[in-house]
Amino acid sequence: MSEPASISTGIAVRYATAIFEIAKENKDLAGLETGINDLATALGESADLRDLIASPLVSRAEQEAAITAIAKKMGLHAILSNTLALMAQKRRLFVVPQLVQVLRNMLADERGEVTADVASAKALTKTQMEKLSKTLSERVGKTVTINATVDESLIGGLVVKVGSKMIDSSIRSKLNSLQNAMKEVG
């Protein structure tokens, strides 16, 4: 199914909010997190599972039976298992990857954590990561976990994304800005 990302995310947010609120009421966020991590691992490792949730050729009943059996075999949290079965009935299993991400973000937010995506031209050292994490934590007011990637096209500097905020101090962006300024002059 080819749904626009915003629609898929909207669907995932609605299901995730319901799952999260029920788990919170039952004081079982830890169990939910374990189930989400298991589900994410299964999605990453099994092409058959990814095909099952995305295929329009598999009927609703077959999807529901398969996802229920998988959830039972994995020992998933009851709330998560029931929601997956409901999603299969409604033909919404294609949003499971977004559901996992939204739930992870909700759990991290509940713990007062936030993830920062950091791209750098070279791999950051452990000391640099700790210093960056500390600085970002002071700015954001939450514990910051860094998801670091290397992008050699940056030439130097960093691109940091925390939530909806982005700080681009890369040499590539500075050169692009200089190039644009020179085009305006000449």
Tab-separated table of C-alpha atoms in Angstrom:
chain	number	residue	atom	x	y	z
A	1	MET	CA	0.000	0.000	0.000
A	2	SER	CA	1.370	3.323	-0.971
A	3	GLU	CA	0.104	5.807	1.557
A	4	PRO	CA	1.643	9.249	2.016
A	5	ALA	CA	3.964	9.340	5.010
A	6	SER	CA	1.820	11.855	6.899
A	7	ILE	CA	-1.283	9.669	6.658
A	8	SER	CA	0.640	6.578	7.774
A	9	THR	CA	2.162	8.493	10.667
A	10	GLY	CA	-1.252	9.863	11.654
A	11	ILE	CA	-2.702	6.363	11.783
A	12	ALA	CA	0.312	5.119	13.751
A	13	VAL	CA	0.011	7.990	16.251
A	14	ARG	CA	-3.648	7.179	16.970
A	15	TYR	CA	-2.945	3.497	17.634
A	16	ALA	CA	0.241	4.289	19.568
A	17	THR	CA	-1.561	6.796	21.792
A	18	ALA	CA	-4.220	4.228	22.680
A	19	ILE	CA	-1.631	1.508	23.390
A	20	PHE	CA	0.511	3.878	25.445
A	21	GLU	CA	-2.376	5.203	27.542
A	22	ILE	CA	-3.660	1.696	28.342
A	23	ALA	CA	-0.158	0.499	29.288
A	24	LYS	CA	0.326	3.602	31.429
A	25	GLU	CA	-2.983	3.053	33.228
A	26	ASN	CA	-1.961	-0.551	33.897
A	27	LYS	CA	1.485	0.647	35.064
A	28	ASP	CA	3.166	-1.664	32.559
A	29	LEU	CA	5.267	0.615	30.368
A	30	ALA	CA	8.321	-1.634	30.882
A	31	GLY	CA	6.434	-4.639	29.497
A	32	LEU	CA	5.254	-2.559	26.563
A	33	GLU	CA	8.793	-1.432	25.809
A	34	THR	CA	10.049	-5.016	25.826
A	35	GLY	CA	7.304	-6.000	23.385
A	36	ILE	CA	8.064	-3.065	21.104
A	37	ASN	CA	11.757	-3.927	21.037
A	38	ASP	CA	10.955	-7.571	20.233
A	39	LEU	CA	8.594	-6.503	17.458
A	40	ALA	CA	11.173	-4.102	16.002
A	41	THR	CA	13.794	-6.860	16.026
A	42	ALA	CA	11.404	-9.257	14.296
A	43	LEU	CA	10.594	-6.644	11.630
A	44	GLY	CA	14.282	-6.038	11.040
A	45	GLU	CA	15.188	-9.705	10.759
A	46	SER	CA	12.197	-11.194	8.913
A	47	ALA	CA	11.450	-10.306	5.313
A	48	ASP	CA	8.400	-12.602	5.524
A	49	LEU	CA	6.949	-10.524	8.374
A	50	ARG	CA	7.568	-7.287	6.462
A	51	ASP	CA	5.881	-8.820	3.411
A	52	LEU	CA	2.931	-9.992	5.522
A	53	ILE	CA	2.213	-6.537	6.939
A	54	ALA	CA	2.632	-4.768	3.593
A	55	SER	CA	1.031	-7.175	1.121
A	56	PRO	CA	-2.415	-6.300	-0.233
A	57	LEU	CA	-2.669	-9.865	-1.558
A	58	VAL	CA	-3.020	-11.389	1.915
A	59	SER	CA	-6.627	-11.277	3.133
A	60	ARG	CA	-7.631	-9.558	6.377
A	61	ALA	CA	-8.437	-12.893	8.004
A	62	GLU	CA	-5.090	-14.403	6.958
A	63	GLN	CA	-3.213	-11.330	8.195
A	64	GLU	CA	-5.050	-11.425	11.502
A	65	ALA	CA	-4.438	-15.157	11.995
A	66	ALA	CA	-0.753	-14.806	11.081
A	67	ILE	CA	-0.068	-11.732	13.219
A	68	THR	CA	-1.944	-13.252	16.174
A	69	ALA	CA	0.114	-16.448	15.906
A	70	ILE	CA	3.341	-14.445	15.615
A	71	ALA	CA	2.435	-12.263	18.607
A	72	LYS	CA	1.587	-15.345	20.684
A	73	LYS	CA	4.821	-17.117	19.686
A	74	MET	CA	6.852	-13.992	20.533
A	75	GLY	CA	5.014	-13.552	23.836
A	76	LEU	CA	4.113	-9.957	23.023
A	77	HIS	CA	2.356	-7.729	25.533
A	78	ALA	CA	-1.429	-8.400	25.462
A	79	ILE	CA	-2.268	-4.793	24.568
A	80	LEU	CA	0.179	-4.872	21.682
A	81	SER	CA	-1.014	-8.282	20.517
A	82	ASN	CA	-4.687	-7.238	20.558
A	83	THR	CA	-3.904	-3.988	18.749
A	84	LEU	CA	-2.005	-5.829	16.014
A	85	ALA	CA	-5.001	-8.127	15.516
A	86	LEU	CA	-7.319	-5.093	15.308
A	87	MET	CA	-4.956	-3.412	12.854
A	88	ALA	CA	-5.063	-6.545	10.670
A	89	GLN	CA	-8.885	-6.473	10.716
A	90	LYS	CA	-8.827	-2.820	9.646
A	91	ARG	CA	-6.050	-3.349	7.046
A	92	ARG	CA	-3.667	-1.071	8.944
A	93	LEU	CA	-0.688	-3.404	9.526
A	94	PHE	CA	1.365	-1.459	6.979
A	95	VAL	CA	1.905	1.257	9.647
A	96	VAL	CA	3.549	-1.105	12.167
A	97	PRO	CA	7.088	0.289	11.564
A	98	GLN	CA	5.817	3.835	12.241
A	99	LEU	CA	3.827	2.541	15.236
A	100	VAL	CA	7.010	1.100	16.748
A	101	GLN	CA	8.857	4.399	16.251
A	102	VAL	CA	6.033	6.521	17.692
A	103	LEU	CA	5.756	4.250	20.752
A	104	ARG	CA	9.523	4.408	21.301
A	105	ASN	CA	9.350	8.208	21.158
A	106	MET	CA	6.427	8.264	23.647
A	107	LEU	CA	8.276	5.987	26.070
A	108	ALA	CA	11.447	8.075	25.799
A	109	ASP	CA	9.438	11.256	26.379
A	110	GLU	CA	7.830	9.676	29.449
A	111	ARG	CA	11.319	8.988	30.846
A	112	GLY	CA	12.448	12.527	30.027
A	113	GLU	CA	14.719	11.407	27.221
A	114	VAL	CA	15.138	12.648	23.686
A	115	THR	CA	17.203	11.343	20.774
A	116	ALA	CA	19.443	13.640	18.776
A	117	ASP	CA	20.401	12.640	15.244
A	118	VAL	CA	23.953	13.829	14.668
A	119	ALA	CA	25.708	13.672	11.303
A	120	SER	CA	29.418	14.425	11.139
A	121	ALA	CA	32.130	14.228	8.476
A	122	LYS	CA	34.175	11.835	10.632
A	123	ALA	CA	33.155	9.441	13.394
A	124	LEU	CA	32.914	11.218	16.745
A	125	THR	CA	35.109	10.052	19.592
A	126	LYS	CA	33.605	8.900	22.871
A	127	THR	CA	34.728	12.140	24.547
A	128	GLN	CA	33.136	14.261	21.812
A	129	MET	CA	29.883	12.285	22.081
A	130	GLU	CA	29.765	12.754	25.859
A	131	LYS	CA	30.491	16.467	25.596
A	132	LEU	CA	27.880	16.934	22.858
A	133	SER	CA	25.326	14.930	24.844
A	134	LYS	CA	25.974	17.038	27.953
A	135	THR	CA	25.680	20.310	26.021
A	136	LEU	CA	22.472	19.230	24.299
A	137	SER	CA	21.004	17.995	27.600
A	138	GLU	CA	21.600	21.435	29.137
A	139	ARG	CA	19.930	23.142	26.168
A	140	VAL	CA	16.960	20.797	25.835
A	141	GLY	CA	16.387	20.110	29.526
A	142	LYS	CA	16.140	16.352	28.988
A	143	THR	CA	18.541	13.448	28.858
A	144	VAL	CA	19.872	13.261	25.296
A	145	THR	CA	20.786	10.029	23.537
A	146	ILE	CA	22.883	10.537	20.428
A	147	ASN	CA	22.242	8.638	17.209
A	148	ALA	CA	25.483	9.357	15.328
A	149	THR	CA	26.053	8.865	11.615
A	150	VAL	CA	28.952	9.724	9.318
A	151	ASP	CA	28.346	11.806	6.188
A	152	GLU	CA	31.621	12.629	4.462
A	153	SER	CA	29.882	15.107	2.143
A	154	LEU	CA	29.617	17.510	5.095
A	155	ILE	CA	33.383	18.143	4.751
A	156	GLY	CA	33.529	19.188	8.430
A	157	GLY	CA	31.291	20.311	11.283
A	158	LEU	CA	28.015	18.791	12.446
A	159	VAL	CA	24.336	18.597	11.586
A	160	VAL	CA	22.300	18.069	14.763
A	161	LYS	CA	18.559	17.331	14.792
A	162	VAL	CA	16.690	17.268	18.095
A	163	GLY	CA	12.962	16.921	17.641
A	164	SER	CA	11.879	19.577	15.145
A	165	LYS	CA	15.006	21.697	15.627
A	166	MET	CA	18.056	21.428	13.405
A	167	ILE	CA	21.475	23.000	13.826
A	168	ASP	CA	23.638	22.853	10.704
A	169	SER	CA	27.210	23.945	11.363
A	170	SER	CA	28.701	21.910	8.513
A	171	ILE	CA	31.243	23.361	6.151
A	172	ARG	CA	29.093	22.168	3.229
A	173	SER	CA	26.188	24.403	4.292
A	174	LYS	CA	28.512	27.350	4.886
A	175	LEU	CA	29.991	26.913	1.400
A	176	ASN	CA	26.477	26.704	-0.078
A	177	SER	CA	25.510	29.926	1.735
A	178	LEU	CA	28.644	31.646	0.436
A	179	GLN	CA	27.924	30.403	-3.080
A	180	ASN	CA	24.358	31.789	-2.908
A	181	ALA	CA	25.620	35.120	-1.588
A	182	MET	CA	28.126	35.349	-4.445
A	183	LYS	CA	25.390	34.605	-7.021
A	184	GLU	CA	23.332	37.511	-5.680
A	185	VAL	CA	26.273	39.910	-6.027
A	186	GLY	CA	27.306	38.940	-9.572
